[in-house]
XYZ file of C-alpha atoms in Angstrom:
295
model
C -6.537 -20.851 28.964
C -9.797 -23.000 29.164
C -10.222 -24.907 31.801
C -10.506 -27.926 30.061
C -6.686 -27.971 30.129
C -5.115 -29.475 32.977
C -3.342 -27.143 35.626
C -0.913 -28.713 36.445
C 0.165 -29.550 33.420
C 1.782 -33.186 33.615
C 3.650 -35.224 30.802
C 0.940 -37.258 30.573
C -1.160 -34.589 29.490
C 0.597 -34.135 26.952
C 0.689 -37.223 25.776
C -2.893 -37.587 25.707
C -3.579 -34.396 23.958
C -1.237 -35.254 21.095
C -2.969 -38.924 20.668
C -6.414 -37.395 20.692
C -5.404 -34.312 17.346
C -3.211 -37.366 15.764
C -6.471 -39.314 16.003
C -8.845 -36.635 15.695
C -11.311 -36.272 12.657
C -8.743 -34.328 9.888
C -11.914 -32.553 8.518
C -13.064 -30.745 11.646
C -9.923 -30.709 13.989
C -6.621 -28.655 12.496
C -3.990 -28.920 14.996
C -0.395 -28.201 14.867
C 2.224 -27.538 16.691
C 4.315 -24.467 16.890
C 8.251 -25.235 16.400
C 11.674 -23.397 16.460
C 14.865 -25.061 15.338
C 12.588 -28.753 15.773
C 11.580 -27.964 19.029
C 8.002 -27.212 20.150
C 7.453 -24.002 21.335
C 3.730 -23.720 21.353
C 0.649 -25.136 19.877
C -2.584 -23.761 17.451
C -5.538 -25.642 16.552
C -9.203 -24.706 14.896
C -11.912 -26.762 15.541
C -14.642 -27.076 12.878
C -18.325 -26.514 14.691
C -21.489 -28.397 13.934
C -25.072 -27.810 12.752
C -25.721 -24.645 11.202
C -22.172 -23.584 12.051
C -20.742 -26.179 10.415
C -18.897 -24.018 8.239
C -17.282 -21.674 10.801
C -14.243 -23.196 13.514
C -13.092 -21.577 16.714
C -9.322 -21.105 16.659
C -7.163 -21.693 20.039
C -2.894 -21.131 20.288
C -0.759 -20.835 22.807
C 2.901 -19.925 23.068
C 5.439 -20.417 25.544
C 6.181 -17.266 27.625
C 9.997 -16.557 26.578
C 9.062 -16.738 22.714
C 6.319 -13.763 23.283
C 6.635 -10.559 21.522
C 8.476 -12.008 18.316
C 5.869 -12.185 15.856
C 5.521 -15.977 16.222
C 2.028 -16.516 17.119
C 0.784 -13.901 14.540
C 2.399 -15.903 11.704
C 1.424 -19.029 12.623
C -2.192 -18.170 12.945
C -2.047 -16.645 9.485
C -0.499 -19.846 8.464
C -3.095 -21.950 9.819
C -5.901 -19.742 8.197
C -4.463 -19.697 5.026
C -4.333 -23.561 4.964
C -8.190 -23.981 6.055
C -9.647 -21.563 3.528
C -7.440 -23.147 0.955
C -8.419 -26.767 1.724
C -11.410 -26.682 3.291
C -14.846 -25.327 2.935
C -14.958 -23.183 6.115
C -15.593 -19.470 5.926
C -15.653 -18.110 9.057
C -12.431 -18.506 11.579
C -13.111 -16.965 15.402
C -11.349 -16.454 18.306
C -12.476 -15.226 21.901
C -9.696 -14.420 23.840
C -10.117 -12.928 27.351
C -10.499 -9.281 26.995
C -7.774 -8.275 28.790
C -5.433 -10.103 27.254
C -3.880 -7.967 25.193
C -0.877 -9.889 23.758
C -3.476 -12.627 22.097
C -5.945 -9.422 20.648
C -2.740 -8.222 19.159
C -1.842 -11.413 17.403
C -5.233 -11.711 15.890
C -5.708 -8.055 14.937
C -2.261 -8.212 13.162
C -3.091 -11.601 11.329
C -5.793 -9.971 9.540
C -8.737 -10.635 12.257
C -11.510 -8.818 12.489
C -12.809 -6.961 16.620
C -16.815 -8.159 16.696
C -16.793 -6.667 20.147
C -17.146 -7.274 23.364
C -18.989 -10.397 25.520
C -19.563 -9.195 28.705
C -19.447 -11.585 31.776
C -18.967 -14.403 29.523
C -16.668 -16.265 31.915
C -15.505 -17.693 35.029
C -12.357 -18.506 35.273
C -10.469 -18.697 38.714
C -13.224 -17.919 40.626
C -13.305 -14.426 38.340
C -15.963 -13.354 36.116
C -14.453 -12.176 32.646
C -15.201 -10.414 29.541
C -13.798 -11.949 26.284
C -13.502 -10.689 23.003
C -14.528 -11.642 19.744
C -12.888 -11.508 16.809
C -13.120 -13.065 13.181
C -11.592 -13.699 9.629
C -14.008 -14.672 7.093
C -13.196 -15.853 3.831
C -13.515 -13.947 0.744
C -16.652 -13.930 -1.463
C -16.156 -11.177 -3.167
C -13.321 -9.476 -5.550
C -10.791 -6.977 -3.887
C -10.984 -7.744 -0.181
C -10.153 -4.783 1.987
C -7.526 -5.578 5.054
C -5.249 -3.971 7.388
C -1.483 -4.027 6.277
C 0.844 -5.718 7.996
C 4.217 -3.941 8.686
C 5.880 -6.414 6.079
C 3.413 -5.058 3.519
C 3.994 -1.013 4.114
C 7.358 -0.492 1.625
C 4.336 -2.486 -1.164
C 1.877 -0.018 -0.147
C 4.747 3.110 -0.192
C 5.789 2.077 -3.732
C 1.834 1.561 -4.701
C 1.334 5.339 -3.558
C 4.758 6.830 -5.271
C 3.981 5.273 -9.000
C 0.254 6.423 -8.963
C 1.310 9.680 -7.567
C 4.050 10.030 -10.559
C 1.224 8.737 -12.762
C -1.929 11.183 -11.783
C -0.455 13.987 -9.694
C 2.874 14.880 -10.282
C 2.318 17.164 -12.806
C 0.368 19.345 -10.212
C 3.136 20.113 -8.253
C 6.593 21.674 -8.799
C 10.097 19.997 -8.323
C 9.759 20.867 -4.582
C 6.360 19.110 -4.258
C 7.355 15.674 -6.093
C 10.711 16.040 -3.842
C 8.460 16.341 -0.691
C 6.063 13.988 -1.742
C 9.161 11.148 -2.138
C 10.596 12.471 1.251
C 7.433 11.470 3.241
C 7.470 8.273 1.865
C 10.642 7.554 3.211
C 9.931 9.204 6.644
C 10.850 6.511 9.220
C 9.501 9.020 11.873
C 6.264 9.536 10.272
C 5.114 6.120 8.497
C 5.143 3.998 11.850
C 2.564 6.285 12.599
C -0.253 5.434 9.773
C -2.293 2.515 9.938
C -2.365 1.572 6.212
C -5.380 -0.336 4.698
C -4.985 -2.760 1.351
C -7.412 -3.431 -1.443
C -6.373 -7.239 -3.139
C -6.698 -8.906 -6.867
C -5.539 -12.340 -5.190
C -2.294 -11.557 -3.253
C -1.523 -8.137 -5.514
C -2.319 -4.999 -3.804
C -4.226 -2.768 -5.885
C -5.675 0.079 -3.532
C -4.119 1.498 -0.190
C -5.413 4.391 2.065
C -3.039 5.395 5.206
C -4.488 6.780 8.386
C -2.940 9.150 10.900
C -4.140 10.728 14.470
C -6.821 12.164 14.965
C -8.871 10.950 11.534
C -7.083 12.412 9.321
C -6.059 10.273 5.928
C -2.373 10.785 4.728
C -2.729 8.925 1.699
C -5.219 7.202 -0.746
C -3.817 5.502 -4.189
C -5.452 2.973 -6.599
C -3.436 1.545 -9.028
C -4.895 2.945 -12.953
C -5.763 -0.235 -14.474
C -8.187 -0.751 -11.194
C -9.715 2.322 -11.423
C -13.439 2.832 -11.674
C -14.041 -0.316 -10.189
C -15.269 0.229 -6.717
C -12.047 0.212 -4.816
C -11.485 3.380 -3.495
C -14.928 3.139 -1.909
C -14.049 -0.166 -0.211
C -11.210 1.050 0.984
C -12.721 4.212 2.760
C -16.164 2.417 4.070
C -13.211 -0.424 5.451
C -11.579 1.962 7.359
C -14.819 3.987 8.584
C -15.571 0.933 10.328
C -12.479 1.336 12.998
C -13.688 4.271 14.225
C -17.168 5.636 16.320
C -16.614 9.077 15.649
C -17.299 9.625 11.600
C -15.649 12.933 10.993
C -12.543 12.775 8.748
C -9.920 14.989 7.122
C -7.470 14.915 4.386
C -5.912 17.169 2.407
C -6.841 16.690 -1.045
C -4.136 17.309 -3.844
C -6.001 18.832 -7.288
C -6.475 15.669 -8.990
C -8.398 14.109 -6.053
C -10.748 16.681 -5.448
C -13.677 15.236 -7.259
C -13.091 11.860 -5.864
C -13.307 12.798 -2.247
C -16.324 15.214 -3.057
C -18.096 11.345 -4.178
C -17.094 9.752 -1.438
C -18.821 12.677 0.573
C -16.259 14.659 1.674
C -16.660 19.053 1.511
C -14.153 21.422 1.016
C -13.607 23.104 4.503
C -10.833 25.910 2.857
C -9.427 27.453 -0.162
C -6.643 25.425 -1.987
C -3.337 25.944 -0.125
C 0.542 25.271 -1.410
C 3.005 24.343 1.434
C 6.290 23.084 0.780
C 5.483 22.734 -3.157
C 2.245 20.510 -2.379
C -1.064 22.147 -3.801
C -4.279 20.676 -1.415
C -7.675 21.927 -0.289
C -8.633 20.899 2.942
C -11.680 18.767 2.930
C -13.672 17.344 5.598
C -16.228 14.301 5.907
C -18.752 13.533 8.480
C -21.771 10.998 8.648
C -24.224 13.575 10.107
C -23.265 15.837 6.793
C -23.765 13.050 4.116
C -27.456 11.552 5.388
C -28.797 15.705 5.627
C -27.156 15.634 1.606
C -29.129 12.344 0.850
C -32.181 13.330 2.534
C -32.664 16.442 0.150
C-alpha cells in the first residue's frame, strides 16, 4: 500500500475514506467495495487522471489476507474494467504494483492486463527503495482483440479447436489420428500446461493459438467464416510479444503448412506420422524472416 493510507488503520479512517468516494466526482473516481455474503472484504477503485491523460485512470484494490488466492480480486478488477470502458470514455486502465508482489501481478495478468515492464527505484516505502511494475488494459479500437484466456475460457477454446479441426483437417488423418487428436483435448495432464491466446468478434471467440514449454505452439484454429481476415496473424504477433527469444516450433498438420510458411515459419524436417497424426516440423525465428525480407 501507498502511504497515503493510514498505518494504523483506525475506524475513523474508514469512515473518512468512504465519505470522501461517496462524495467524490462519479466521472473521475470509481470506487467500490469488495463484498462476500454482504460483508466487505476488500476494496477497488480507478481514478480518472487529468490533462493530457485525461482519458487513462490508475486502478488500486486491496483484499483482506484470508480471502487471498480465491480468484476474488481478479474478478472484481475485470468487473470494474468492464464497467469503465462501457460507461465511460477512458481507454487506458494501469496499475503499478510493487514488483515483488506477486499475488497483485497475478491478479492483473489474469484479468486481461497487459506487463509494460519494469520502473526501477521508483519507490520508497518503509525506508526501502522499490521497483514497481507496470501494467495496462486498453480499450479496444480495433476489430478482433487478441487476449490471454482465462482458465474459465479453455473448454471454449478446446471446442473452437475440435470443430475446425473436424472441419479442415480431419480428413488428413486416419481413425487413429482424429481419436488422438480428441484425446489431447481432453488431457487434464497436458492442457494446464498451454497458455492459450483468444481472438474476439465482441465476446465470441473466433481464433485461439495454445502455447507449451519451450516455444513450441500446440494448437492454432480460426473459426471458417473468420478466415482470411487477419486473425491468425494477430494471434501469433500477440503471443510473440511474451517472449525475448523469437524462435518457435510447431508441428504443422498438412492443411496448415502454407499458413505457417506466411506467417514465416520453414520446414526444419520431412513430414512425419506418429500415432495417426501426419505433421512436418517447422520452425520460426526473427533473425530468419528480416534476412528473407531483406532479399
Amino acid at each position: 500500500m501507498r502511504d497515503g493510507l493510514p498505518y494504523p488503520y483506525t475506524e475513523q479512517d474508514a469512515r473518512d475514506y468512504i465519505c470522501a468516494m461517496l462524495s467524490a466526482d462519479e466521472t473521475g473516481t470509481f470506487a467500490y467495495a469488495i463484498t462476500q455474503n454482504d460483508r466487505a472484504i476488500g476494496s477497488i477503485g480507478a481514478f480518472r487522471q487529468s490533462n493530457i491523460h485525461r482519458q487513462t485512470a490508475e486502478l488500486g484494490y486491496y483484499l483482506a489476507e484470508e480471502y487471498w488466492g480465491r480468484g476474488i480480486m481478479t474478478e472484481a478488477i475485470r468487473q470494474l474494467c468492464a464497467i469503465i470502458f462501457d460507461t465511460t470514455d477512458i481507454l487506458r486502465i494501469y496499475a503499478e504494483p510493487f514488483a515483488y508482489n506477486t499475488g497483485s501481478r497475478r491478479a492483473l495478468e489474469k484479468a486481461g492486463f497487459c506487463y509494460e515492464g519494469t520502473m526501477k527505484n521508483n519507490a520508497v516505502k518503509n525506508g526501502k527503495v522499490l521497483d514497481m511494475a507496470l501494467y495496462s488494459l486498453t480499450r479496444t479500437m480495433e476489430p478482433y482483440p487478441v487476449r490471454r484466456l482465462t482458465k474459465e475460457e479453455i473448454p471454449v477454446a478446446l471446442e473452437l479447436c475440435w470443430r475446425v479441426f473436424l472441419e479442415f483437417e480431419a480428413l488428413e488423418y486416419s481413425q487413429e489420428g482424429i481419436d488422438h487428436f480428441r484425446t489431447s483435448l481432453g488431457d487434464q495432464e497436458r492442457i494446464p500446461m498451454l497458455t492459450f491466446y483468444g481472438t474476439f468478434d465482441g465476446d465470441k471467440l473466433v481464433g485461439t493459438l495454445c502455447m507449451r514449454a519451450p516455444q513450441h505452439i500446440g494448437g492454432f484454429f480460426v473459426d471458417a467464416v473468420y478466415h482470411r481476415r487477419g486473425i491468425g496473424r494477430r494471434l501469433f504477433e500477440a503471443m510473440r510479444q511474451d517472449y525475448a527469444r523469437q524462435v518457435f516450433t510447431v508441428n504443422s498438420s498438412p492443411y496448415a503448412v502454407e499458413v505457417y510458411r506466411h506467417l514465416g515459419f520453414v520446414p526444419t524436417g520431412e513430414e512425419q506420422t506418429v500415432d495417426g497424426l501426419r505433421f512436418t516440423p517447422m520452425q520460426y525465428s526473427a533473425q530468419t524472416e528480416e534476412d528473407g525480407n531483406a532479399i
